[in-house]
mmCIF file of C-alpha atoms in Angstrom:
data_model
loop_
_atom_site.group_PDB
_atom_site.id
_atom_site.type_symbol
_atom_site.label_atom_id
_atom_site.label_comp_id
_atom_site.label_asym_id
_atom_site.label_seq_id
_atom_site.Cartn_x
_atom_site.Cartn_y
_atom_site.Cartn_z
ATOM 1 C CA UNK H 1 -22.853 -20.524 -235.548
ATOM 2 C CA UNK H 2 -19.704 -22.044 -237.043
ATOM 3 C CA UNK H 3 -16.191 -22.122 -235.701
ATOM 4 C CA UNK H 4 -13.118 -22.656 -237.875
ATOM 5 C CA UNK H 5 -9.856 -21.829 -236.130
ATOM 6 C CA UNK H 6 -7.429 -23.817 -238.344
ATOM 7 C CA UNK H 7 -4.244 -23.075 -236.412
ATOM 8 C CA UNK H 8 -2.804 -25.316 -233.726
ATOM 9 C CA UNK H 9 -2.158 -23.356 -230.513
ATOM 10 C CA UNK H 10 0.451 -24.421 -227.982
ATOM 11 C CA UNK H 11 -1.695 -25.209 -224.952
ATOM 12 C CA UNK H 12 0.932 -27.250 -223.110
ATOM 13 C CA UNK H 13 2.341 -24.409 -220.948
ATOM 14 C CA UNK H 14 -1.142 -23.619 -219.631
ATOM 15 C CA UNK H 15 -1.802 -27.297 -218.889
ATOM 16 C CA UNK H 16 1.540 -27.714 -217.132
ATOM 17 C CA UNK H 17 1.014 -24.631 -214.992
ATOM 18 C CA UNK H 18 -2.436 -25.744 -213.826
ATOM 19 C CA UNK H 19 -1.324 -29.313 -213.123
ATOM 20 C CA UNK H 20 1.613 -27.946 -211.094
ATOM 21 C CA UNK H 21 -0.886 -25.743 -209.258
ATOM 22 C CA UNK H 22 -3.062 -28.755 -208.426
ATOM 23 C CA UNK H 23 -0.047 -30.722 -207.185
ATOM 24 C CA UNK H 24 0.892 -27.884 -204.832
ATOM 25 C CA UNK H 25 -2.671 -27.620 -203.578
ATOM 26 C CA UNK H 26 -2.681 -31.332 -202.719
ATOM 27 C CA UNK H 27 -0.200 -30.656 -199.913
ATOM 28 C CA UNK H 28 -1.870 -27.480 -198.638
ATOM 29 C CA UNK H 29 -3.459 -27.002 -195.218
ATOM 30 C CA UNK H 30 -6.041 -24.439 -194.090
ATOM 31 C CA UNK H 31 -3.120 -22.359 -192.805
ATOM 32 C CA UNK H 32 -0.989 -22.573 -195.962
ATOM 33 C CA UNK H 33 -3.583 -22.603 -198.755
ATOM 34 C CA UNK H 34 -3.487 -18.821 -199.313
ATOM 35 C CA UNK H 35 0.284 -18.916 -199.820
ATOM 36 C CA UNK H 36 -0.030 -21.917 -202.131
ATOM 37 C CA UNK H 37 -2.623 -20.129 -204.255
ATOM 38 C CA UNK H 38 -0.429 -17.021 -204.378
ATOM 39 C CA UNK H 39 2.338 -19.032 -206.083
ATOM 40 C CA UNK H 40 0.209 -19.448 -209.233
ATOM 41 C CA UNK H 41 -2.718 -17.037 -209.069
ATOM 42 C CA UNK H 42 -2.349 -13.431 -210.160
ATOM 43 C CA UNK H 43 -2.703 -11.056 -207.160
ATOM 44 C CA UNK H 44 -5.947 -9.806 -208.712
ATOM 45 C CA UNK H 45 -7.208 -13.179 -209.974
ATOM 46 C CA UNK H 46 -10.988 -12.975 -210.445
ATOM 47 C CA UNK H 47 -12.663 -16.061 -208.995
ATOM 48 C CA UNK H 48 -16.242 -17.131 -209.709
ATOM 49 C CA UNK H 49 -17.765 -19.336 -207.012
ATOM 50 C CA UNK H 50 -21.257 -20.673 -206.469
ATOM 51 C CA UNK H 51 -23.631 -19.643 -203.675
ATOM 52 C CA UNK H 52 -22.649 -18.818 -200.961
ATOM 53 C CA UNK H 53 -19.103 -18.057 -202.169
ATOM 54 C CA UNK H 54 -19.795 -15.741 -205.124
ATOM 55 C CA UNK H 55 -17.081 -13.619 -206.760
ATOM 56 C CA UNK H 56 -13.751 -13.017 -205.033
ATOM 57 C CA UNK H 57 -10.530 -11.265 -206.032
ATOM 58 C CA UNK H 58 -7.055 -12.405 -205.072
ATOM 59 C CA UNK H 59 -5.575 -15.517 -203.425
ATOM 60 C CA UNK H 60 -6.289 -14.433 -199.849
ATOM 61 C CA UNK H 61 -9.987 -13.796 -200.465
ATOM 62 C CA UNK H 62 -10.354 -17.027 -202.460
ATOM 63 C CA UNK H 63 -8.634 -19.045 -199.726
ATOM 64 C CA UNK H 64 -10.608 -17.440 -196.911
ATOM 65 C CA UNK H 65 -13.954 -17.828 -198.690
ATOM 66 C CA UNK H 66 -13.740 -21.402 -199.948
ATOM 67 C CA UNK H 67 -10.521 -23.387 -199.657
ATOM 68 C CA UNK H 68 -9.622 -22.862 -195.994
ATOM 69 C CA UNK H 69 -13.149 -23.710 -194.742
ATOM 70 C CA UNK H 70 -13.241 -26.716 -197.075
ATOM 71 C CA UNK H 71 -9.869 -28.008 -195.856
ATOM 72 C CA UNK H 72 -10.923 -27.532 -192.236
ATOM 73 C CA UNK H 73 -13.971 -29.717 -192.915
ATOM 74 C CA UNK H 74 -12.307 -32.357 -195.131
ATOM 75 C CA UNK H 75 -9.104 -34.218 -194.331
ATOM 76 C CA UNK H 76 -6.872 -36.295 -196.602
ATOM 77 C CA UNK H 77 -8.346 -34.667 -199.704
ATOM 78 C CA UNK H 78 -7.705 -36.212 -203.115
ATOM 79 C CA UNK H 79 -8.477 -34.541 -206.429
ATOM 80 C CA UNK H 80 -9.943 -37.428 -208.426
ATOM 81 C CA UNK H 81 -9.823 -35.895 -211.871
ATOM 82 C CA UNK H 82 -11.809 -37.470 -214.724
ATOM 83 C CA UNK H 83 -11.512 -34.771 -217.405
ATOM 84 C CA UNK H 84 -8.722 -32.287 -218.048
ATOM 85 C CA UNK H 85 -8.098 -30.325 -221.228
ATOM 86 C CA UNK H 86 -7.295 -26.846 -222.479
ATOM 87 C CA UNK H 87 -8.488 -24.635 -225.287
ATOM 88 C CA UNK H 88 -8.775 -21.199 -226.792
ATOM 89 C CA UNK H 89 -11.831 -19.283 -225.638
ATOM 90 C CA UNK H 90 -14.241 -18.692 -228.520
ATOM 91 C CA UNK H 91 -16.015 -15.943 -226.564
ATOM 92 C CA UNK H 92 -13.027 -13.563 -226.696
ATOM 93 C CA UNK H 93 -12.147 -14.366 -230.295
ATOM 94 C CA UNK H 94 -9.859 -17.300 -229.431
ATOM 95 C CA UNK H 95 -7.434 -15.099 -227.516
ATOM 96 C CA UNK H 96 -7.641 -16.530 -223.989
ATOM 97 C CA UNK H 97 -6.105 -19.867 -223.009
ATOM 98 C CA UNK H 98 -8.198 -21.779 -220.473
ATOM 99 C CA UNK H 99 -8.094 -25.185 -218.846
ATOM 100 C CA UNK H 100 -11.057 -27.265 -217.704
ATOM 101 C CA UNK H 101 -10.812 -29.830 -214.910
ATOM 102 C CA UNK H 102 -13.697 -32.021 -213.767
ATOM 103 C CA UNK H 103 -14.088 -34.804 -211.239
ATOM 104 C CA UNK H 104 -14.499 -35.131 -207.485
ATOM 105 C CA UNK H 105 -12.709 -33.763 -204.442
ATOM 106 C CA UNK H 106 -12.767 -36.784 -202.155
ATOM 107 C CA UNK H 107 -11.894 -36.713 -198.475
ATOM 108 C CA UNK H 108 -12.936 -37.637 -194.971
ATOM 109 C CA UNK H 109 -15.831 -35.371 -194.010
ATOM 110 C CA UNK H 110 -14.633 -34.708 -190.464
ATOM 111 C CA UNK H 111 -16.141 -31.323 -189.556
ATOM 112 C CA UNK H 112 -19.292 -29.429 -190.622
ATOM 113 C CA UNK H 113 -19.144 -27.471 -193.869
ATOM 114 C CA UNK H 114 -21.709 -24.714 -194.536
ATOM 115 C CA UNK H 115 -23.906 -26.220 -191.789
ATOM 116 C CA UNK H 116 -23.824 -29.566 -193.610
ATOM 117 C CA UNK H 117 -23.175 -32.097 -190.809
ATOM 118 C CA UNK H 118 -19.943 -34.069 -190.848
ATOM 119 C CA UNK H 119 -20.112 -37.829 -191.382
ATOM 120 C CA UNK H 120 -16.513 -38.902 -190.542
ATOM 121 C CA UNK H 121 -16.822 -41.005 -193.686
ATOM 122 C CA UNK H 122 -15.652 -40.639 -197.259
ATOM 123 C CA UNK H 123 -17.481 -37.913 -199.156
ATOM 124 C CA UNK H 124 -17.277 -36.777 -202.764
ATOM 125 C CA UNK H 125 -17.629 -33.119 -203.696
ATOM 126 C CA UNK H 126 -18.320 -33.094 -207.420
ATOM 127 C CA UNK H 127 -16.546 -30.191 -209.130
ATOM 128 C CA UNK H 128 -15.770 -28.483 -212.417
ATOM 129 C CA UNK H 129 -13.094 -25.796 -212.572
ATOM 130 C CA UNK H 130 -11.988 -23.422 -215.326
ATOM 131 C CA UNK H 131 -8.701 -21.497 -215.181
ATOM 132 C CA UNK H 132 -7.486 -18.780 -217.533
ATOM 133 C CA UNK H 133 -3.699 -18.682 -217.901
ATOM 134 C CA UNK H 134 -1.849 -15.525 -218.958
ATOM 135 C CA UNK H 135 1.910 -14.927 -218.806
ATOM 136 C CA UNK H 136 2.505 -17.807 -216.418
ATOM 137 C CA UNK H 137 -0.278 -16.987 -213.961
ATOM 138 C CA UNK H 138 -3.930 -17.858 -213.451
ATOM 139 C CA UNK H 139 -5.837 -14.618 -213.924
ATOM 140 C CA UNK H 140 -9.426 -15.903 -213.838
ATOM 141 C CA UNK H 141 -10.906 -18.992 -212.241
ATOM 142 C CA UNK H 142 -14.382 -20.488 -211.887
ATOM 143 C CA UNK H 143 -15.223 -23.316 -209.484
ATOM 144 C CA UNK H 144 -18.579 -25.098 -209.570
ATOM 145 C CA UNK H 145 -19.321 -27.678 -206.859
ATOM 146 C CA UNK H 146 -22.431 -29.816 -206.316
ATOM 147 C CA UNK H 147 -23.322 -28.877 -202.739
ATOM 148 C CA UNK H 148 -26.733 -30.509 -202.881
ATOM 149 C CA UNK H 149 -25.092 -33.836 -203.665
ATOM 150 C CA UNK H 150 -22.833 -33.394 -200.632
ATOM 151 C CA UNK H 151 -25.909 -32.770 -198.480
ATOM 152 C CA UNK H 152 -27.505 -35.984 -199.690
ATOM 153 C CA UNK H 153 -24.338 -37.914 -198.772
ATOM 154 C CA UNK H 154 -24.556 -36.416 -195.272
ATOM 155 C CA UNK H 155 -28.159 -37.590 -194.876
ATOM 156 C CA UNK H 156 -29.658 -34.150 -195.370
ATOM 157 C CA UNK H 157 -32.186 -34.011 -198.186
ATOM 158 C CA UNK H 158 -32.852 -30.429 -199.281
ATOM 159 C CA UNK H 159 -35.047 -31.497 -202.189
ATOM 160 C CA UNK H 160 -38.728 -30.700 -202.217
ATOM 161 C CA UNK H 161 -39.603 -33.333 -204.792
ATOM 162 C CA UNK H 162 -38.101 -36.583 -206.064
ATOM 163 C CA UNK H 163 -35.390 -36.141 -208.670
ATOM 164 C CA UNK H 164 -36.679 -36.763 -212.170
ATOM 165 C CA UNK H 165 -33.357 -38.441 -213.006
ATOM 166 C CA UNK H 166 -30.930 -40.391 -210.825
ATOM 167 C CA UNK H 167 -27.982 -38.773 -209.066
ATOM 168 C CA UNK H 168 -25.134 -41.065 -208.092
ATOM 169 C CA UNK H 169 -21.403 -40.458 -207.792
ATOM 170 C CA UNK H 170 -21.051 -39.320 -211.386
ATOM 171 C CA UNK H 171 -18.339 -41.294 -213.230
ATOM 172 C CA UNK H 172 -15.931 -39.959 -215.804
ATOM 173 C CA UNK H 173 -16.047 -40.741 -219.532
ATOM 174 C CA UNK H 174 -17.025 -44.235 -220.634
ATOM 175 C CA UNK H 175 -13.917 -44.216 -222.846
ATOM 176 C CA UNK H 176 -11.540 -43.401 -219.930
ATOM 177 C CA UNK H 177 -9.662 -40.945 -222.145
ATOM 178 C CA UNK H 178 -10.620 -37.621 -220.608
ATOM 179 C CA UNK H 179 -7.216 -36.552 -219.267
ATOM 180 C CA UNK H 180 -5.711 -34.740 -222.251
ATOM 181 C CA UNK H 181 -2.216 -34.046 -220.944
ATOM 182 C CA UNK H 182 -0.664 -34.483 -224.386
ATOM 183 C CA UNK H 183 -1.289 -32.189 -227.386
ATOM 184 C CA UNK H 184 -4.397 -32.995 -229.430
ATOM 185 C CA UNK H 185 -5.193 -32.777 -233.131
ATOM 186 C CA UNK H 186 -6.515 -29.237 -233.674
ATOM 187 C CA UNK H 187 -8.850 -30.529 -236.408
ATOM 188 C CA UNK H 188 -10.594 -32.727 -233.847
ATOM 189 C CA UNK H 189 -10.909 -29.745 -231.495
ATOM 190 C CA UNK H 190 -12.605 -27.736 -234.251
ATOM 191 C CA UNK H 191 -15.048 -30.600 -234.904
ATOM 192 C CA UNK H 192 -16.002 -30.726 -231.228
ATOM 193 C CA UNK H 193 -16.503 -26.979 -230.875
ATOM 194 C CA UNK H 194 -18.486 -26.794 -234.117
ATOM 195 C CA UNK H 195 -20.770 -29.586 -232.896
ATOM 196 C CA UNK H 196 -21.348 -27.883 -229.543
ATOM 197 C CA UNK H 197 -22.218 -24.649 -231.325
ATOM 198 C CA UNK H 198 -24.535 -26.462 -233.728
ATOM 199 C CA UNK H 199 -26.283 -28.083 -230.777
ATOM 200 C CA UNK H 200 -26.739 -24.699 -229.061
ATOM 201 C CA UNK H 201 -28.131 -23.277 -232.286
ATOM 202 C CA UNK H 202 -30.556 -26.168 -232.739
ATOM 203 C CA UNK H 203 -32.170 -25.366 -229.380
ATOM 204 C CA UNK H 204 -32.719 -21.750 -230.431
ATOM 205 C CA UNK H 205 -34.013 -22.780 -233.870
ATOM 206 C CA UNK H 206 -36.470 -25.269 -232.348
ATOM 207 C CA UNK H 207 -37.756 -22.656 -229.894
ATOM 208 C CA UNK H 208 -38.239 -20.114 -232.693
ATOM 209 C CA UNK H 209 -39.730 -22.432 -235.323
ATOM 210 C CA UNK H 210 -43.374 -21.985 -236.308
ATOM 211 C CA UNK H 211 -43.566 -25.772 -236.548
ATOM 212 C CA UNK H 212 -40.944 -27.069 -234.104
ATOM 213 C CA UNK H 213 -39.417 -30.509 -234.617
ATOM 214 C CA UNK H 214 -40.281 -33.231 -232.148
ATOM 215 C CA UNK H 215 -37.889 -33.372 -229.185
ATOM 216 C CA UNK H 216 -36.620 -36.711 -230.498
ATOM 217 C CA UNK H 217 -35.872 -35.254 -233.931
ATOM 218 C CA UNK H 218 -34.284 -32.153 -232.441
ATOM 219 C CA UNK H 219 -31.914 -34.143 -230.227
ATOM 220 C CA UNK H 220 -31.101 -36.829 -232.791
ATOM 221 C CA UNK H 221 -29.429 -34.216 -234.988
ATOM 222 C CA UNK H 222 -26.534 -33.798 -232.564
ATOM 223 C CA UNK H 223 -26.741 -36.580 -229.966
ATOM 224 C CA UNK H 224 -26.205 -40.332 -230.042
ATOM 225 C CA UNK H 225 -29.316 -42.273 -229.085
ATOM 226 C CA UNK H 226 -27.492 -43.724 -226.060
ATOM 227 C CA UNK H 227 -26.383 -40.280 -224.827
ATOM 228 C CA UNK H 228 -25.882 -39.774 -221.106
ATOM 229 C CA UNK H 229 -26.776 -36.477 -219.442
ATOM 230 C CA UNK H 230 -24.986 -36.372 -216.088
ATOM 231 C CA UNK H 231 -27.156 -33.780 -214.343
ATOM 232 C CA UNK H 232 -26.684 -32.177 -210.905
ATOM 233 C CA UNK H 233 -28.369 -33.198 -207.664
ATOM 234 C CA UNK H 234 -31.904 -31.886 -207.713
ATOM 235 C CA UNK H 235 -32.413 -33.155 -211.254
ATOM 236 C CA UNK H 236 -30.147 -36.182 -211.634
ATOM 237 C CA UNK H 237 -28.661 -38.095 -214.545
ATOM 238 C CA UNK H 238 -30.542 -39.727 -217.388
ATOM 239 C CA UNK H 239 -29.660 -42.159 -220.183
ATOM 240 C CA UNK H 240 -30.828 -42.324 -223.840
ATOM 241 C CA UNK H 241 -32.616 -39.628 -225.798
ATOM 242 C CA UNK H 242 -36.093 -40.842 -224.854
ATOM 243 C CA UNK H 243 -35.385 -40.969 -221.116
ATOM 244 C CA UNK H 244 -33.614 -37.599 -221.254
ATOM 245 C CA UNK H 245 -36.762 -36.086 -222.747
ATOM 246 C CA UNK H 246 -38.964 -37.785 -220.148
ATOM 247 C CA UNK H 247 -36.763 -37.218 -217.108
ATOM 248 C CA UNK H 248 -35.280 -33.792 -217.747
ATOM 249 C CA UNK H 249 -36.203 -31.902 -220.906
ATOM 250 C CA UNK H 250 -39.972 -32.185 -220.504
ATOM 251 C CA UNK H 251 -40.037 -31.261 -216.757
ATOM 252 C CA UNK H 252 -37.619 -28.392 -217.456
ATOM 253 C CA UNK H 253 -39.599 -26.965 -220.369
ATOM 254 C CA UNK H 254 -42.944 -27.533 -218.645
ATOM 255 C CA UNK H 255 -41.918 -25.979 -215.336
ATOM 256 C CA UNK H 256 -39.842 -23.042 -216.569
ATOM 257 C CA UNK H 257 -40.626 -20.350 -219.100
ATOM 258 C CA UNK H 258 -39.326 -17.031 -220.416
ATOM 259 C CA UNK H 259 -35.913 -18.518 -221.161
ATOM 260 C CA UNK H 260 -33.361 -15.751 -221.767
ATOM 261 C CA UNK H 261 -29.893 -16.818 -222.915
ATOM 262 C CA UNK H 262 -27.261 -14.513 -221.430
ATOM 263 C CA UNK H 263 -24.206 -15.993 -223.135
ATOM 264 C CA UNK H 264 -21.025 -17.639 -221.872
ATOM 265 C CA UNK H 265 -17.788 -16.417 -220.328
ATOM 266 C CA UNK H 266 -15.794 -19.294 -221.744
ATOM 267 C CA UNK H 267 -16.504 -21.844 -224.490
ATOM 268 C CA UNK H 268 -13.730 -24.072 -225.783
ATOM 269 C CA UNK H 269 -12.753 -27.544 -226.957
ATOM 270 C CA UNK H 270 -9.729 -29.781 -227.297
ATOM 271 C CA UNK H 271 -9.756 -33.129 -229.043
ATOM 272 C CA UNK H 272 -13.076 -34.862 -228.383
ATOM 273 C CA UNK H 273 -13.884 -32.785 -225.283
ATOM 274 C CA UNK H 274 -15.451 -29.371 -224.922
ATOM 275 C CA UNK H 275 -17.026 -27.197 -222.259
ATOM 276 C CA UNK H 276 -18.550 -23.857 -221.442
ATOM 277 C CA UNK H 277 -19.785 -21.860 -218.473
ATOM 278 C CA UNK H 278 -21.799 -18.677 -218.050
ATOM 279 C CA UNK H 279 -22.410 -16.169 -215.279
ATOM 280 C CA UNK H 280 -25.336 -16.614 -215.631
ATOM 281 C CA UNK H 281 -26.111 -18.646 -218.748
ATOM 282 C CA UNK H 282 -29.893 -18.450 -218.429
ATOM 283 C CA UNK H 283 -32.605 -16.425 -216.732
ATOM 284 C CA UNK H 284 -36.005 -18.084 -216.380
ATOM 285 C CA UNK H 285 -39.312 -17.964 -214.528
ATOM 286 C CA UNK H 286 -40.604 -20.935 -212.540
ATOM 287 C CA UNK H 287 -44.236 -20.465 -213.521
ATOM 288 C CA UNK H 288 -45.437 -24.075 -213.269
ATOM 289 C CA UNK H 289 -43.347 -25.505 -210.426
ATOM 290 C CA UNK H 290 -39.860 -26.986 -210.750
ATOM 291 C CA UNK H 291 -37.875 -29.417 -208.530
ATOM 292 C CA UNK H 292 -40.537 -29.061 -205.873
ATOM 293 C CA UNK H 293 -40.493 -25.258 -205.657
ATOM 294 C CA UNK H 294 -43.983 -23.819 -206.207
ATOM 295 C CA UNK H 295 -44.682 -21.562 -209.159
ATOM 296 C CA UNK H 296 -43.654 -17.948 -208.649
ATOM 297 C CA UNK H 297 -43.032 -14.810 -210.675
ATOM 298 C CA UNK H 298 -39.364 -14.269 -209.739
ATOM 299 C CA UNK H 299 -36.847 -14.135 -212.561
ATOM 300 C CA UNK H 300 -34.071 -16.504 -211.479
ATOM 301 C CA UNK H 301 -30.590 -17.091 -212.886
ATOM 302 C CA UNK H 302 -28.967 -20.392 -213.776
ATOM 303 C CA UNK H 303 -25.173 -20.404 -213.674
ATOM 304 C CA UNK H 304 -24.307 -23.526 -215.623
ATOM 305 C CA UNK H 305 -21.310 -25.621 -216.684
ATOM 306 C CA UNK H 306 -21.556 -28.101 -219.554
ATOM 307 C CA UNK H 307 -18.714 -30.532 -220.249
ATOM 308 C CA UNK H 308 -19.065 -32.694 -223.373
ATOM 309 C CA UNK H 309 -17.549 -35.791 -224.933
ATOM 310 C CA UNK H 310 -17.928 -36.151 -228.687
ATOM 311 C CA UNK H 311 -17.913 -39.571 -230.312
ATOM 312 C CA UNK H 312 -17.427 -39.376 -234.082
ATOM 313 C CA UNK H 313 -19.993 -36.863 -235.378
ATOM 314 C CA UNK H 314 -22.326 -36.641 -232.375
ATOM 315 C CA UNK H 315 -22.280 -35.871 -228.661
ATOM 316 C CA UNK H 316 -22.187 -38.903 -226.384
ATOM 317 C CA UNK H 317 -21.865 -37.616 -222.799
ATOM 318 C CA UNK H 318 -22.643 -34.335 -221.070
ATOM 319 C CA UNK H 319 -21.769 -33.436 -217.474
ATOM 320 C CA UNK H 320 -23.833 -30.584 -216.016
ATOM 321 C CA UNK H 321 -23.234 -28.327 -213.034
ATOM 322 C CA UNK H 322 -25.834 -25.739 -211.998
ATOM 323 C CA UNK H 323 -25.623 -23.268 -209.120
ATOM 324 C CA UNK H 324 -28.859 -24.716 -207.756
ATOM 325 C CA UNK H 325 -28.633 -22.993 -204.367
ATOM 326 C CA UNK H 326 -28.407 -19.578 -206.047
ATOM 327 C CA UNK H 327 -31.264 -20.426 -208.422
ATOM 328 C CA UNK H 328 -33.416 -21.461 -205.447
ATOM 329 C CA UNK H 329 -32.439 -18.461 -203.317
ATOM 330 C CA UNK H 330 -33.589 -16.099 -206.048
ATOM 331 C CA UNK H 331 -37.009 -17.740 -205.639
ATOM 332 C CA UNK H 332 -37.015 -17.254 -201.854
ATOM 333 C CA UNK H 333 -35.716 -20.717 -200.900
ATOM 334 C CA UNK H 334 -32.490 -20.482 -198.850
ATOM 335 C CA UNK H 335 -31.354 -24.075 -198.399
ATOM 336 C CA UNK H 336 -28.278 -23.226 -196.286
ATOM 337 C CA UNK H 337 -30.321 -21.031 -193.965
ATOM 338 C CA UNK H 338 -32.784 -23.874 -193.495
ATOM 339 C CA UNK H 339 -29.888 -26.174 -192.478
ATOM 340 C CA UNK H 340 -28.817 -23.672 -189.837
ATOM 341 C CA UNK H 341 -32.251 -23.468 -188.235
#
């Protein structure tokens, strides 16, 4: 798969609109958040949220489902943004303009949230958000949050096995250059998107090959040796190609089978950064046990976000968000229900 959009789109209006939207949200309360959202979101904005929020339509439903409960639980919230960029969506033929924001929503965890007990201490809700901008409004939005990481901060461990990696408060890019408020060189954006697509293709080629390359050889084609894979709670982060293979790729490929790729809703890049998300990206079967859940025959979906940083001609960092609670629930494990009991 090769991408070559040589033109330079004007992404600045979309960026400005979303940053203005975030600034307005910073002053919102549980009582005013619906009105704040209505200033920027289209009345029929389609919102994709993780379990238990799911898909919602319109500012009122989005506010009632996620933002008002979140703001009742967290006070003095700060959006601590590490990555922000915009791009044209490859999936719709480079027609749609989207932004990607990633970081943490930090606040004082003062009241229970989804049966997760309050701590009255600082807490970090790791997030990635995509917004599609059309004619001065946000018409589609997707918000991924790492709820399992929030549980761990609150002293509730929903995991049924030790993480194969290490989950901490995931930092932003090592280069500290992830906030792309200014226009970027379109040629660099094309390089990043081409590399992401090549990497996706290499996975499919390795899976289909009669004599597959070694995992090290497969990864070395597109990744720096000192790559960092910032995985979600339940799996954790891992550093260098060899440790990534040991601590994530091998457990993932050993535990799960029947991988079906369902595609993406958005895939884009700007400058040295790129990202995609799907709904769902993958459908798999846990036939050998994975993250402590026993083997079963259920087909389960993974809704996934990948955010990438390219360094020269290879990928250097990759932040991952997975709707783990939905993936587990499809296998009969309802983590939020267990917290309520």
